[in-house]
Amino acid sequence: MAEMNMLHAINSALRIAMEKDSTMTVFGEDVGHFGGVFRATSGLQDTFGRARCFNTPLTEQGIAGFANGLASNGMTVVAEIQFADYIFPAFDQIVNESAKFRYRSGNEFNVGGLTFRTPYGGGIAGGHYHSQSPEAYFTGTPGLKVVVPRNAYQAKGLLLASIRDPNPVVFFEPKRLYRASVGEVPEGDYEIELGKAEVLQQGKDITLLGWGAQMEILEKAAEMAAAEGISCEVIDLRTLSPWDVDTVAESVKKTGRLLINHEAPLTGGFAGEIAATIQEECFLYLESPIARVCGLDTPYPLIHEKEYMPDALKTFEAIKACVAF
Amino acid sequence: MSNATTNSETVHRVAFLDRESLAIPVLKILQADGTTFEQAVLPQIDEALANRIHDACVFTRVLDERMLGAQRQGRISFYMTCTGEEAAIVGSVAALDDNDIILAQYREHAALRYRGFSTEQFMNQMFSNEKDLGKGRQMPIHYGCAALNYQTISSPLGTQIPQATGVGYSLKLKGQRNVAVCYFGEGAASEGDFHAGLNMAAVLKSPVIFFCRNNGYAISTPTEEQFAGNGIASRGVGYGMHTIRVDGNDMLAVLAATQQARAYAVENNAPVLIEAMTYRLGAHSSSDDPSGYRSKEEEAKWREHDPVKRFKLWLINKGWMTEAEDVALYEKYREEVLAAVKVAEKVPAPLLEEIIEDVYDKPTPLLQKQLDALKEHVKKYPQSYPKTSGRL
Ligand SMILES: Cc1ncc(C[n+]2csc(CCOP(=O)(O)OP(=O)(O)O)c2C)c(N)n1
């Protein structure tokens, strides 16, 4: 095992996948020689050449359409969208084309070899165009898988699984953890199965559910709650589409309470979908309404970032309210 | 009347066109030593205009140098300079009417300064304080000012380009003899929005000046990896609009081209594309380190084409300014900027209430409820939200 931050782990996953699959290409804005604005693709061009790791012109629409074309002809593709905020010019290609290639052609064609990587989320003083969490736009699109890792180890295993999954995957990377999250990561090849949530901490009073960078917040809130004698079960969803209903439902049946935390605005966020499903699955077990601690229903502000964030204190308050309900 | 493009001659042998088929000249008026080329036709310029141009350039140089320093000291979170591109930006804005509407990319603060944005206003935006016209919502340098007809910067690249086509069309419908002016980089010209915006402008006859700062790089990506055609100018021709390529480090060439572009756009209700060939002397932004993708020699070579210096030499040659006056101007602005930083830093952040304003014209009931809950929360943990808790 080696100490790696999340960027190193992602780089290592890409390198391994490219070594083992000679049809794989990696591209996007500034990803070539420079290695990406965050350096996730550092050194790949040196090793694999310009034909397999390269800069594209500055066009997300073009990147996604080009990626669809490559993948539809049997190639493995990892396309980087520089910031998740800039994925929207590519939206049509992703939600209408990547997502529906297989379905609309009766599986004559598919783009299963395609993965979009993109840094998402706030907490970096980036204002509203470097901070968004647009996952729910994609979870609402059948045909895509949506994956969000919480640390370096998870990032490598989940990315390798995403690249090799026979479906198009949108892989959201929590950019505020890129350098901050450092941990033990195997140097070799390993995969973490998609579609499976992970229980990080067992508990009996309430289930805390989240993904990506918010897992840190949930763990901190669980600690604060523990100091008040509240026992939290903490679950990382990891794959948002398809999501692991069974693991979450099983936990909620045990604890009787659920709190979901995400950075995206409350309204239309993925927490709403989870709450509706769990309410169906666990109605008779629930001892309090399902709580959602989310971003406000406003664009992501710069100066009020701290106030906007669904932080540990807000989560802690919501935990207490649930338990006292 | 089906195919308006067919004014072509007929040939009977296969012959392809390529990027060289379209020879695009570069307009140059001012030489490196501050004299003008012999046959050059000068723009309309008098002493007052020349000094206003120079003043905006010097201010911007000082601002860029000081604010990059402030960013390094952690006083602001982010900064971008326009060093090396001042002639492209100020030379073009100086050819406009103050009622022409500017839609900029993000590297054109010199144009905003030329229009009259005060040092204090710059600082308020950069420090996201309660006097910032943008209410502290955007990163530093994303300025906007309705009073100066300068639309607020939006980070997603290229989005302002089709918008400019719409703004230009609105000016035409209102019968105003004004144009929209749209700045963008050669990188942004790869976005789909660029193609949509130019095509619509040409077809719908919208009075817009599309001004491309072709500064050699889009972050780390050099132009060879951005486009394979004959720059951005060839695309203007392709979409059927008047097009010109100018030396973007030549204040007089930019001014001359933009003056005539504007006259043409207003007269004919039609778009014009200007491609200014220049160089981004600084890093892409304060988060970037260009030593990873280009050489010091390359940068040094371009430093010799410093557009502000070249224009200053012309001013001195004309007898419109002295070296000593130039030095004094830099000194004045250094003091002014430093003093303004100190003031702006102490102005408090916008009130917490403002977090839900402007999402809609009035906050919705749900937003109001979210604010109420947030206020209660901040009151409970005031030390954790220091920017707002003291002023609830
Ligand atoms: C849609 C979109 N994609 C990516 C980015 C990230 N980005 C910001 S600036 C930039 C480079 C722009 O280059 P160019 O248009 O040539 O302008 P310059 O910075 O050289 O002035 C990139 C890729 C963005 N802001 N918007």
XYZ file of C-alpha atoms and ligand atoms in Angstrom:
743
model
C 0.000 0.000 0.000
C 1.058 3.557 -0.642
C -0.004 6.916 0.725
C -1.941 8.687 -1.993
C -4.179 11.668 -2.252
C -7.309 11.400 -4.351
C -5.655 12.844 -7.462
C -2.860 10.292 -7.276
C -5.397 7.535 -6.806
C -7.350 8.648 -9.867
C -4.162 8.955 -11.866
C -3.148 5.476 -10.789
C -6.530 4.051 -11.834
C -6.280 5.661 -15.267
C -2.739 4.391 -15.731
C -3.659 0.821 -14.830
C -6.734 0.847 -17.060
C -4.730 2.209 -19.992
C -1.978 -0.365 -19.510
C -4.461 -3.218 -19.582
C -6.738 -1.925 -22.315
C -4.998 -0.692 -25.421
C -8.255 0.710 -26.828
C -8.543 3.211 -24.006
C -8.150 6.950 -24.576
C -8.197 9.822 -22.101
C -8.926 13.370 -23.196
C -10.446 16.731 -22.357
C -9.471 20.368 -21.914
C -5.839 20.710 -20.781
C -5.522 16.999 -19.935
C -2.692 16.287 -22.391
C 0.839 17.438 -21.689
C -0.239 19.630 -18.750
C -2.070 16.757 -17.057
C -5.338 18.596 -16.420
C -5.935 21.734 -14.377
C -6.003 19.559 -11.248
C -3.251 17.243 -12.567
C -5.350 14.079 -12.520
C -3.948 12.985 -15.884
C -0.330 13.943 -15.178
C 2.240 11.883 -17.009
C -0.243 9.817 -19.021
C 0.696 11.470 -22.293
C 4.371 10.786 -21.612
C 3.653 7.109 -21.091
C 0.922 6.391 -23.605
C 1.544 8.987 -26.286
C -0.462 11.804 -27.769
C -2.828 9.537 -29.627
C -4.207 8.114 -26.389
C -4.022 11.052 -23.987
C -4.669 14.434 -25.497
C -6.042 17.950 -25.291
C -9.304 18.651 -27.024
C -10.477 22.006 -28.261
C -12.504 23.876 -25.681
C -15.933 22.388 -26.303
C -17.769 20.152 -23.849
C -20.427 19.471 -26.446
C -17.700 18.315 -28.776
C -15.932 16.267 -26.101
C -19.097 14.364 -25.212
C -20.209 13.817 -28.792
C -16.722 12.698 -29.798
C -16.637 10.369 -26.788
C -19.964 8.862 -27.811
C -18.628 8.271 -31.290
C -15.488 6.533 -30.054
C -17.354 4.387 -27.553
C -20.060 3.448 -30.070
C -17.313 1.913 -32.134
C -15.976 -0.223 -29.333
C -13.331 1.937 -27.693
C -12.856 2.541 -23.988
C -13.104 6.235 -23.254
C -12.481 8.447 -20.240
C -13.434 12.024 -21.017
C -12.773 14.810 -18.550
C -15.132 17.734 -18.146
C -12.969 20.355 -16.431
C -15.612 21.353 -13.859
C -19.037 19.786 -13.339
C -20.442 23.307 -13.715
C -19.382 23.129 -17.355
C -20.998 19.802 -18.119
C -24.176 21.511 -19.302
C -22.972 22.334 -22.821
C -22.513 18.543 -23.075
C -25.892 17.777 -21.528
C -27.673 16.860 -24.756
C -24.924 14.469 -25.817
C -24.899 12.821 -22.391
C -28.588 12.570 -21.485
C -30.016 12.087 -24.969
C -27.197 10.182 -26.612
C -24.884 8.404 -24.139
C -27.822 7.409 -21.962
C -30.018 6.158 -24.813
C -27.602 4.680 -27.308
C -28.320 1.109 -26.304
C -32.068 1.507 -25.788
C -32.887 3.391 -28.955
C -30.905 1.034 -31.167
C -32.213 -2.184 -29.636
C -28.606 -2.743 -28.558
C -27.363 -2.637 -32.132
C -25.018 -0.026 -30.706
C -24.010 1.061 -27.230
C -21.497 3.358 -25.544
C -20.776 1.065 -22.604
C -17.061 1.849 -22.636
C -17.606 5.497 -21.807
C -16.859 7.277 -18.519
C -17.113 11.005 -17.907
C -14.960 12.247 -15.036
C -15.723 15.628 -13.588
C -14.819 17.573 -10.421
C -17.893 18.751 -8.510
C -18.836 20.531 -5.312
C -18.060 23.593 -3.231
C -16.107 24.626 -0.202
C -13.264 26.016 -2.293
C -14.317 29.692 -2.532
C -15.219 29.133 -6.157
C -18.542 30.961 -6.373
C -21.415 29.516 -8.317
C -19.565 28.354 -11.413
C -16.962 26.242 -9.670
C -19.086 24.687 -6.957
C -22.195 23.004 -8.264
C -23.285 19.448 -7.545
C -25.373 18.557 -10.594
C -25.763 14.836 -9.875
C -29.553 14.866 -9.764
C -29.825 15.962 -13.399
C -28.082 12.709 -14.260
C -29.765 10.403 -11.738
C -32.992 11.457 -13.428
C -31.767 9.998 -16.709
C -32.263 6.253 -17.247
C -29.297 4.625 -18.920
C -26.529 6.407 -17.024
C -24.685 5.232 -13.951
C -23.706 7.936 -11.493
C -20.811 7.379 -9.095
C -19.277 9.616 -6.386
C -16.255 8.499 -4.317
C -15.520 9.819 -0.814
C -11.765 9.292 -0.526
C -8.650 8.211 -2.371
C -9.107 4.471 -1.869
C -12.715 4.592 -3.003
C -11.878 6.816 -5.957
C -9.416 4.359 -7.424
C -11.556 1.265 -6.983
C -14.764 2.905 -8.124
C -13.110 4.549 -11.127
C -11.628 1.261 -12.302
C -15.044 -0.351 -11.946
C -16.684 2.539 -13.818
C -14.230 2.358 -16.705
C -14.870 -1.377 -17.057
C -18.614 -1.229 -16.522
C -20.506 -1.915 -19.761
C -22.623 1.223 -19.313
C -21.871 4.923 -19.604
C -20.895 6.335 -16.220
C -20.766 9.904 -14.953
C -18.074 9.930 -12.266
C -18.232 12.962 -9.982
C -15.029 13.737 -8.087
C -15.268 15.849 -4.908
C -12.679 18.490 -5.765
C -12.306 19.848 -2.246
C -10.918 16.443 -1.265
C -8.546 16.114 -4.231
C -5.516 16.990 -2.166
C -7.061 16.997 1.297
C -8.013 13.328 1.363
C -4.877 11.246 1.799
C -4.868 7.587 2.708
C -3.585 4.099 2.078
C -4.261 3.005 -1.477
C -3.083 -0.242 -3.083
C -0.729 0.357 -5.981
C -2.193 -2.522 -7.968
C -5.487 -3.139 -9.679
C -8.718 -3.454 -7.680
C -12.348 -2.634 -8.218
C -15.155 -1.613 -5.927
C -18.479 -2.955 -7.148
C -20.858 -0.333 -8.489
C -24.381 -0.151 -7.108
C -23.351 -1.033 -3.545
C -23.525 1.314 -0.591
C -21.060 0.967 2.264
C -21.876 1.082 5.957
C -19.017 3.078 7.499
C -20.216 3.024 11.033
C -22.801 0.881 12.809
C -25.358 2.590 15.008
C -28.823 2.155 16.392
C -30.638 5.507 16.708
C -30.502 7.021 13.240
C -29.098 6.331 9.770
C -27.034 9.112 8.187
C -26.775 8.807 4.419
C -24.614 10.784 2.002
C -21.929 10.564 -0.672
C -18.692 12.160 -1.781
C -17.280 15.075 0.170
C -20.286 15.159 2.475
C -19.250 11.884 4.097
C -16.681 13.785 6.129
C -19.455 16.071 7.329
C -21.642 13.129 8.305
C -18.854 11.447 10.224
C -18.170 14.649 12.098
C -21.856 15.117 12.893
C -22.047 11.494 14.068
C -19.184 12.186 16.435
C -20.914 15.252 17.851
C -24.090 13.220 18.268
C -22.201 10.423 19.981
C -21.008 12.916 22.576
C -24.692 13.484 23.373
C -25.361 9.768 23.583
C -26.912 9.364 20.128
C -25.727 6.378 18.137
C -25.563 6.991 14.365
C -25.239 4.502 11.559
C -23.313 6.141 8.713
C -23.729 5.004 5.108
C -21.926 6.111 1.959
C -24.151 5.538 -1.066
C -21.159 5.582 -3.493
C -23.288 4.809 -6.552
C -26.306 7.097 -6.947
C -27.663 5.407 -10.008
C -28.529 2.617 -9.619
C -28.638 3.124 -5.850
C -28.534 0.444 -3.212
C -32.065 0.544 -1.789
C -31.609 -2.684 0.157
C -28.648 -1.578 2.271
C -30.304 1.714 3.138
C -33.711 0.134 3.855
C -32.150 -2.527 6.034
C -30.370 0.112 8.069
C -33.461 2.263 8.458
C -35.499 -0.723 9.580
C -32.950 -1.124 12.340
C -32.548 2.515 13.398
C -36.046 3.790 12.593
C -34.724 7.126 11.376
C -33.042 8.511 8.273
C -31.172 11.708 7.528
C -29.868 12.424 4.027
C -27.266 15.092 3.385
C -26.214 16.570 0.050
C -24.676 19.775 -1.173
C -27.030 20.349 -4.109
C -30.162 22.428 -3.460
C -32.920 20.725 -1.480
C -35.647 21.001 -4.092
C -35.282 18.426 -6.821
C -32.183 17.012 -5.146
C -31.522 13.287 -5.030
C -32.406 13.167 -1.323
C -36.057 13.634 -2.269
C -35.994 10.489 -4.386
C -34.336 8.492 -1.616
C -36.794 9.784 0.978
C -39.781 8.771 -1.150
C -38.429 5.278 -1.746
C -37.455 4.660 1.872
C -40.799 5.920 3.044
C -42.368 3.241 0.823
C -39.984 0.516 1.946
C -39.881 1.329 5.632
C -43.141 3.134 6.416
C -44.030 1.090 9.456
C -40.512 1.292 10.884
C -40.072 5.054 10.776
C -40.111 6.880 14.090
C -39.619 10.358 12.685
C -39.951 12.057 9.304
C -36.970 11.536 7.015
C -34.708 14.548 7.347
C -32.902 16.271 4.492
C -29.932 18.546 5.195
C -29.057 20.068 1.841
C -27.898 23.191 0.047
C -30.326 26.100 -0.053
C -32.594 26.590 -3.051
C -30.328 29.329 -4.369
C -27.357 29.339 -6.735
C -24.096 28.633 -4.936
C -22.982 31.936 -3.380
C -19.363 32.969 -2.842
C -19.340 35.103 0.256
C -22.057 33.119 2.041
C -20.582 29.756 1.208
C -20.297 28.760 4.849
C -23.901 29.668 5.522
C -25.067 27.859 2.386
C -23.313 24.570 3.108
C -25.096 21.627 4.728
C -22.326 21.468 7.336
C -21.769 19.309 10.397
C -23.514 21.729 12.765
C -26.690 21.794 10.678
C -26.557 18.027 10.426
C -26.033 17.685 14.158
C -29.067 19.881 14.850
C -31.174 17.811 12.463
C -30.046 14.573 14.108
C -31.147 15.874 17.503
C -34.480 17.012 16.095
C -35.117 13.582 14.556
C -34.262 11.723 17.712
C -36.395 14.050 19.852
C -39.355 13.942 17.454
C -33.842 31.626 -54.885
C -32.740 28.517 -53.055
C -29.001 28.679 -52.735
C -27.646 32.130 -52.087
C -24.053 30.926 -51.855
C -23.668 29.999 -55.482
C -21.736 32.789 -57.066
C -19.032 30.236 -57.768
C -17.332 29.656 -61.042
C -17.554 26.159 -62.458
C -14.464 23.974 -62.770
C -14.045 20.535 -64.292
C -11.128 19.193 -62.344
C -11.060 18.379 -58.627
C -9.463 21.247 -56.697
C -9.735 21.584 -52.925
C -9.421 24.764 -50.929
C -7.371 24.817 -47.752
C -6.449 27.219 -44.978
C -3.995 29.017 -47.178
C -6.683 29.681 -49.787
C -7.898 32.476 -47.623
C -5.042 34.926 -47.238
C -5.805 37.079 -44.209
C -3.675 40.180 -43.782
C -2.827 41.666 -40.366
C -3.385 45.373 -39.833
C -0.370 47.108 -38.252
C -0.049 50.849 -37.741
C 2.340 51.426 -34.870
C 5.969 50.272 -34.890
C 7.902 49.026 -31.880
C 9.744 52.341 -31.462
C 6.541 54.361 -31.264
C 6.572 55.663 -34.834
C 3.926 54.663 -37.358
C 4.375 52.733 -40.593
C 4.845 55.033 -43.540
C 1.672 54.280 -45.481
C -0.423 53.681 -42.388
C -3.806 55.368 -42.173
C -4.243 56.527 -38.605
C -7.456 56.154 -36.598
C -9.351 59.170 -35.350
C -7.500 60.140 -32.227
C -6.753 63.371 -30.412
C -4.722 64.130 -27.334
C -7.599 63.696 -24.905
C -8.567 60.294 -26.294
C -4.943 59.191 -26.365
C -4.467 60.104 -22.736
C -7.681 58.440 -21.672
C -6.475 55.259 -23.358
C -3.068 55.449 -21.746
C -4.587 56.169 -18.364
C -6.779 53.041 -18.488
C -3.767 50.962 -19.488
C -1.581 52.230 -16.666
C -4.320 51.768 -14.096
C -4.873 48.198 -15.259
C -1.162 47.376 -15.169
C -0.970 48.615 -11.600
C -4.191 46.882 -10.577
C -3.046 43.572 -12.053
C 0.342 43.730 -10.361
C -1.066 44.724 -6.966
C -4.023 42.362 -6.940
C -1.953 39.385 -7.968
C 0.175 40.279 -4.964
C -2.923 40.550 -2.784
C -4.019 37.114 -3.964
C -0.636 35.664 -3.033
C -0.995 37.174 0.428
C -4.354 35.456 0.764
C -6.325 38.697 0.868
C -8.470 37.742 -2.124
C -9.213 34.229 -3.304
C -8.589 34.555 -7.023
C -7.264 36.890 -9.676
C -6.747 37.133 -13.424
C -4.599 39.660 -15.248
C -4.849 41.032 -18.771
C -1.157 41.884 -18.933
C 0.032 42.014 -22.537
C -3.481 42.370 -23.925
C -4.213 45.961 -22.920
C -4.103 47.285 -26.475
C -6.647 44.764 -27.695
C -9.016 45.633 -24.865
C -8.583 49.372 -24.471
C -8.000 50.038 -28.170
C -11.342 48.434 -28.970
C -13.428 49.963 -26.197
C -12.043 53.399 -27.044
C -13.631 53.130 -30.477
C -17.106 52.655 -29.011
C -19.909 54.851 -27.880
C -20.552 54.696 -24.125
C -24.033 53.331 -24.871
C -22.709 50.362 -26.813
C -23.276 47.298 -24.693
C -20.279 45.207 -23.687
C -20.471 41.466 -23.083
C -17.037 40.445 -21.886
C -15.379 37.107 -21.116
C -13.417 37.891 -17.912
C -10.096 39.337 -18.999
C -11.403 42.738 -20.068
C -11.442 44.794 -16.876
C -9.395 47.455 -18.685
C -12.494 48.136 -20.806
C -14.597 48.567 -17.693
C -12.011 50.960 -16.294
C -12.029 52.912 -19.548
C -15.796 53.246 -19.199
C -15.345 54.760 -15.735
C -15.524 51.981 -13.136
C -13.904 53.500 -10.041
C -11.020 52.049 -8.092
C -13.369 51.655 -5.142
C -15.878 49.737 -7.263
C -13.161 47.357 -8.424
C -12.183 46.687 -4.830
C -15.724 46.178 -3.605
C -16.234 43.417 -6.145
C -12.887 41.832 -5.429
C -13.445 41.773 -1.693
C -17.106 40.670 -2.011
C -18.193 43.307 0.456
C -21.636 44.770 0.910
C -20.965 47.512 -1.631
C -20.167 45.049 -4.415
C -22.708 45.554 -7.222
C -22.831 41.772 -7.585
C -23.642 41.352 -3.869
C -20.646 39.134 -3.154
C -21.973 36.194 -5.097
C -19.269 35.756 -7.697
C -15.549 35.215 -7.579
C -13.247 38.229 -7.716
C -13.002 39.923 -11.140
C -16.462 38.867 -12.315
C -17.566 42.476 -12.616
C -20.712 43.946 -14.080
C -22.223 47.419 -14.143
C -25.516 48.391 -15.752
C -24.751 52.110 -15.518
C -21.678 51.568 -17.690
C -23.413 49.171 -20.109
C -21.130 46.341 -19.116
C -22.996 43.076 -18.607
C -21.933 40.967 -15.637
C -19.336 38.297 -16.360
C -20.534 34.703 -16.393
C -17.891 31.974 -16.089
C -19.242 29.353 -18.526
C -17.271 30.122 -21.666
C -18.947 31.261 -24.817
C -22.395 31.872 -23.346
C -22.068 35.611 -23.946
C -21.577 35.124 -27.678
C -25.135 34.253 -28.817
C -26.380 36.605 -26.089
C -24.498 39.427 -27.776
C -26.302 38.579 -30.989
C -29.567 39.004 -29.107
C -28.443 42.253 -27.502
C -27.406 43.617 -30.882
C -30.740 42.653 -32.393
C -32.574 44.398 -29.554
C -30.623 47.590 -30.280
C -31.640 47.325 -33.905
C -35.322 46.803 -33.039
C -35.241 49.747 -30.654
C -33.833 51.854 -33.458
C -30.802 52.764 -31.393
C -27.677 53.526 -33.354
C -25.580 51.337 -31.072
C -23.854 47.991 -31.194
C -23.219 45.093 -28.878
C -19.558 44.256 -28.362
C -18.635 40.729 -27.469
C -15.195 39.749 -26.201
C -13.955 36.165 -26.088
C -10.744 34.177 -26.327
C -9.718 31.919 -29.166
C -10.372 29.007 -26.815
C -13.961 30.018 -26.206
C -14.395 30.220 -29.973
C -14.389 26.415 -29.999
C -17.631 26.265 -28.023
C -20.878 25.492 -29.797
C -22.224 28.822 -28.587
C -19.687 30.613 -30.768
C -20.958 28.984 -33.923
C -24.576 29.493 -32.944
C -23.979 33.132 -32.096
C -22.071 34.069 -35.228
C -24.396 32.280 -37.586
C -27.458 33.901 -36.059
C -25.876 37.343 -36.109
C -24.977 37.070 -39.766
C -28.329 35.651 -40.844
C -30.516 37.876 -38.680
C -28.363 40.933 -39.307
C -27.539 41.927 -35.798
C -25.183 44.834 -35.139
C -22.489 43.146 -33.059
C -18.736 43.419 -32.968
C -17.321 40.010 -32.126
C -13.896 40.714 -30.693
C -11.605 37.729 -30.345
C -8.496 38.085 -28.232
C -6.342 35.440 -29.835
C -3.713 35.345 -27.110
C -2.049 32.053 -27.947
C -3.318 29.915 -25.074
C -6.473 28.618 -23.451
C -5.087 27.772 -20.006
C -2.328 25.352 -21.105
C -3.669 24.599 -24.559
C -1.777 26.348 -27.370
C -3.604 27.455 -30.494
C -2.229 24.521 -32.542
C -4.290 22.233 -30.321
C -7.304 24.540 -30.387
C -7.966 24.916 -34.114
C -6.488 23.761 -37.386
C -7.968 26.440 -39.631
C -6.785 29.932 -40.405
C -7.369 31.383 -36.924
C -10.726 32.737 -35.872
C -10.939 35.295 -38.683
C -11.568 32.629 -41.304
C -14.699 31.632 -39.447
C -16.092 35.141 -39.594
C -15.706 34.999 -43.349
C -17.258 31.541 -43.340
C -20.347 32.815 -41.584
C -20.598 35.644 -44.042
C -19.531 38.613 -42.012
C -17.097 41.474 -42.389
C -13.860 40.334 -40.818
C -10.492 41.814 -40.015
C -7.317 40.575 -38.330
C -5.234 43.112 -36.430
C -2.022 43.210 -34.458
C -3.524 43.014 -30.984
C -0.494 44.673 -29.408
C -0.873 47.741 -31.610
C -3.180 50.260 -29.976
C -3.662 52.300 -33.132
C -4.437 49.287 -35.317
C -7.043 48.007 -32.876
C -8.563 51.450 -32.533
C -8.708 51.998 -36.295
C -10.238 48.593 -37.005
C -12.843 48.923 -34.274
C -13.818 52.459 -35.264
C -14.545 51.275 -38.773
C -16.180 48.062 -37.641
C -18.529 50.053 -35.483
C -19.414 52.474 -38.250
C -20.123 49.569 -40.563
C -22.206 47.641 -38.014
C -24.371 50.643 -37.194
C -24.798 51.676 -40.819
C -25.662 48.230 -42.118
C -27.145 46.508 -39.084
C -24.647 43.742 -39.537
C -22.047 41.930 -37.471
C -18.269 42.280 -37.766
C -15.562 39.970 -36.484
C -12.210 41.310 -35.293
C -9.411 38.914 -34.492
C -6.665 40.560 -32.435
C -3.394 38.615 -32.499
C -1.777 38.998 -29.099
C -0.202 37.051 -26.260
C -1.219 36.267 -22.707
C 1.892 37.427 -20.890
C 0.732 36.360 -17.456
C -0.514 33.063 -16.088
C -4.045 32.033 -17.037
C -5.144 32.895 -13.498
C -3.718 32.984 -10.001
C -4.336 29.202 -9.837
C -2.147 28.512 -12.857
C 1.598 28.109 -13.382
C 2.527 28.539 -17.050
C 6.052 27.197 -16.566
C 4.465 23.751 -16.920
C 3.560 24.337 -20.551
C 5.607 27.142 -22.114
C 9.116 28.504 -22.021
C 10.499 31.602 -20.386
C 12.113 32.496 -23.730
C 8.752 32.537 -25.442
C 7.365 34.871 -22.785
C 10.441 37.097 -22.951
C 10.074 37.428 -26.703
C 6.540 38.686 -26.300
C 7.550 41.072 -23.560
C 9.397 42.966 -26.265
C 6.046 43.631 -27.921
C 4.636 45.267 -24.817
C 1.593 47.151 -26.119
C 1.479 49.726 -23.325
C 5.089 50.681 -23.815
C 4.687 50.916 -27.571
C 1.753 53.275 -27.210
C 3.566 55.342 -24.589
C 6.457 55.870 -26.981
C 3.988 57.130 -29.569
C 2.500 59.547 -27.032
C 5.955 60.842 -26.168
C 6.860 61.144 -29.860
C 3.710 63.196 -30.364
C 4.664 65.417 -27.468
C 1.409 64.523 -25.710
C 3.176 63.114 -22.676
C 6.593 62.969 -21.032
C 8.418 60.049 -19.507
C 8.196 61.786 -16.118
C 4.427 62.140 -16.385
C 4.163 58.448 -17.153
C 6.228 57.528 -14.098
C 4.107 59.811 -11.935
C 0.907 58.203 -13.226
C 2.094 54.734 -12.182
C 3.020 56.106 -8.785
C -0.360 57.759 -8.341
C -2.220 54.557 -9.157
C -0.014 52.403 -6.932
C -0.944 54.573 -3.984
C -4.577 54.759 -4.978
C -4.935 50.991 -5.342
C -3.194 50.245 -2.066
C -5.352 52.728 -0.208
C -8.499 51.309 -1.806
C -7.547 47.768 -0.786
C -7.272 48.843 2.821
C -10.681 50.481 2.762
C -12.525 47.712 0.903
C -11.134 44.993 3.142
C -12.822 46.573 6.139
C -16.280 46.930 4.605
C -18.495 44.156 5.969
C -19.892 41.273 3.948
C -23.418 41.501 2.566
C -26.165 40.722 5.086
C -27.335 37.150 5.452
C -30.798 38.150 4.134
C -29.288 38.736 0.731
C -28.578 35.057 0.283
C -32.171 34.473 -0.912
C -32.564 37.695 -2.900
C -32.493 37.764 -6.705
C -33.115 34.057 -7.084
C -36.506 35.301 -8.265
C -37.823 38.862 -8.304
C -39.146 38.180 -4.792
C -38.133 35.317 -2.507
C -40.578 32.422 -2.728
C -42.259 31.152 0.470
C -39.917 28.161 0.472
C -36.842 30.402 0.257
C -38.190 32.561 3.069
C -38.635 29.484 5.203
C -35.105 28.347 4.450
C -33.736 31.758 5.426
C -35.665 31.774 8.696
C -34.268 28.376 9.608
C -30.771 29.483 8.636
C -31.004 32.602 10.801
C -32.072 30.565 13.814
C -29.163 28.248 13.191
C -26.604 31.054 12.848
C -27.908 32.627 16.066
C -27.338 29.372 17.843
C -23.735 29.021 16.632
C -22.582 32.600 16.017
C -18.890 31.809 16.288
C -19.112 29.356 13.383
C -20.503 31.910 10.922
C -18.426 34.995 11.676
C -19.183 36.846 8.414
C -22.884 37.188 9.154
C -23.614 36.388 12.781
C -22.697 39.820 14.089
C -25.293 41.542 11.907
C -28.412 39.407 12.084
C -17.845 26.023 -20.580
C -16.539 26.187 -19.870
N -15.624 25.216 -19.964
C -14.451 25.318 -19.298
C -14.184 26.423 -18.538
C -12.867 26.524 -17.765
N -12.013 27.556 -18.365
C -11.996 28.814 -17.869
S -11.037 29.812 -18.760
C -10.582 28.600 -19.829
C -9.668 28.922 -20.996
C -10.214 29.987 -21.906
O -9.320 30.323 -22.922
P -9.591 31.493 -23.933
O -11.025 31.545 -24.331
O -8.613 31.372 -25.047
O -9.337 32.841 -23.115
P -8.036 33.346 -22.327
O -8.114 32.761 -20.950
O -6.863 32.883 -23.093
O -8.145 34.830 -22.265
C -11.192 27.393 -19.457
C -10.998 26.116 -20.156
C -15.178 27.417 -18.465
N -15.018 28.535 -17.740
N -16.340 27.278 -19.138
